[in-house]
Amino acid sequence: MKTRQAVLVKPRRFEIQQADVALGEGQILVETAGCGLCTYELNHWAGRLGTPPMALGHEGYGVVVEVGPGTTGRVKAGDRVTGLCGKCFSDYFTMPERHVMLIRPDLDQQHVPGEPLYCVHNVVRAAHPEIGDCLAIVGCGPMGLWSLQALASPTLAAVVAVDVDDEKLDLAKLYGATHSINPGKCDAVEAMKEITAGRLADVVVEATGAAAGMETAIHLLRPRRPRLVVCSSFEGPIQLNVPALLAKAVDVLHAHPGICMDREDGCRRTETLINHGVFRTDRLISHRFPLEDVQKAFETFENRGKGYLKGIVTR
Ligand SMILES: [Zn+2]
């Protein structure tokens, strides 16, 4: 069958084209409800990654139209799904059944982009804070806030949200942050010392994608093998404060999909978080664009300012 598909034909230029979608062995066909815009794709958009023409969009979700030969029966036509997919800035896309996350029909969230939530599941597993730990989330964009939603727990001594935007800190408090620090307004390390009686954070999730955020994250960690989980996408190489990492013997972990050795298992675990209502996704969608406005969606994303959290392209 044919589908409209957004294709990046050269840096900073999308075209809506007609493309064929064929249902292969073990695949399912999805009618797109929406697809999130990912910071990682700004690399493709700006000509830093890949060679155009490229069909983008890997945060798709929608409803199953048809299942292909060799599928197991786990996923059926009519199911709400998301998963690890590609070419999802489109009316229809295919993905392997084994990478499907089934969304329960009565889930109260309309927009469920599976891939970033899968990355957050990696963050949660990498962070695994212990009872009485102080957890800090540096950067309260969608990745930081979803990580917060999944990690905030009364078993923790403190859950500290860190961002230079007070509005994002307010959202973080809504999702379980017990404290907030705005490094633009105070000395973040001093503030963290005050919260933790001088101990500093045991686990820090870095979700800013900026060198300054990484530097702050490192300074907020306590010494003696704390954990730093990096979940953001950087525009390019950054300078890393290796002496500080060494001095504190920091375990640095990354939450990119590649760290999960068994993606099928990762999808199953992410499905649990989604269907238990851990993620409040709808509230984080700040910008919506119909497929034909994908060009505008990326221009807005690249020049995003205050108030931008997560953009999606809908069918
Ligand atoms: Zn993504």
Short mmCIF file of C-alpha atoms in Angstrom, two decimals, residues 31-37 59-63 80-83 101 103-117 142 146 149 175 273-275 277-290 310-315:
data_model
loop_
_atom_site.label_atom_id
_atom_site.label_comp_id
_atom_site.label_asym_id
_atom_site.label_seq_id
_atom_site.Cartn_x
_atom_site.Cartn_y
_atom_site.Cartn_z
CA GLU A 31 -1.84 3.46 11.25
CA THR A 32 0.02 6.39 12.78
CA ALA A 33 -1.65 8.40 15.52
CA GLY A 34 1.45 10.44 16.22
CA CYS A 35 5.22 10.47 16.36
CA GLY A 36 7.48 12.40 18.71
CA LEU A 37 10.30 14.66 17.57
CA GLU A 59 8.82 7.64 18.16
CA GLY A 60 5.64 6.46 16.47
CA TYR A 61 2.46 5.13 18.02
CA GLY A 62 -0.93 4.21 16.65
CA VAL A 63 -3.30 1.36 15.92
CA ARG A 80 -3.03 0.29 20.42
CA VAL A 81 0.72 0.03 20.03
CA THR A 82 4.04 1.80 20.11
CA GLY A 83 7.54 0.37 19.98
CA MET A 101 4.79 -2.41 23.10
CA ILE A 103 -0.78 -0.11 25.11
CA ARG A 104 -3.81 -1.10 27.17
CA PRO A 105 -6.96 0.24 25.48
CA ASP A 106 -8.09 2.21 28.53
CA LEU A 107 -4.77 3.93 29.27
CA ASP A 108 -5.63 7.54 30.05
CA GLN A 109 -2.73 8.92 27.99
CA GLN A 110 -3.38 9.70 24.34
CA HIS A 111 0.22 10.19 23.20
CA VAL A 112 2.59 7.33 23.99
CA PRO A 113 5.87 7.56 22.07
CA GLY A 114 7.50 4.24 22.89
CA GLU A 115 11.12 4.81 21.95
CA PRO A 116 11.92 7.63 24.41
CA LEU A 117 10.04 5.70 27.11
CA PRO A 142 10.76 15.35 28.56
CA TRP A 146 9.76 10.99 32.39
CA GLN A 149 8.03 10.04 36.94
CA TYR A 175 5.80 14.51 39.30
CA LEU A 273 5.80 1.04 32.99
CA ILE A 274 3.46 2.37 30.29
CA ASN A 275 0.48 0.22 31.25
CA GLY A 277 0.37 4.47 34.24
CA VAL A 278 3.87 5.52 35.34
CA PHE A 279 4.29 7.97 32.47
CA ARG A 280 2.22 11.13 32.26
CA THR A 281 2.97 11.74 28.61
CA ASP A 282 0.13 13.98 27.39
CA ARG A 283 1.00 16.85 29.70
CA LEU A 284 4.54 17.00 28.29
CA ILE A 285 3.40 17.46 24.69
CA SER A 286 3.74 21.20 24.18
CA HIS A 287 3.62 21.38 20.37
CA ARG A 288 1.57 19.45 17.80
CA PHE A 289 1.88 19.60 14.03
CA PRO A 290 0.00 17.75 11.28
CA LYS A 310 7.97 17.91 23.45
CA GLY A 311 6.75 18.22 19.89
CA ILE A 312 4.77 15.62 18.00
CA VAL A 313 3.68 15.16 14.43
CA THR A 314 0.20 13.74 14.07
CA ARG A 315 -1.41 12.16 11.10
#
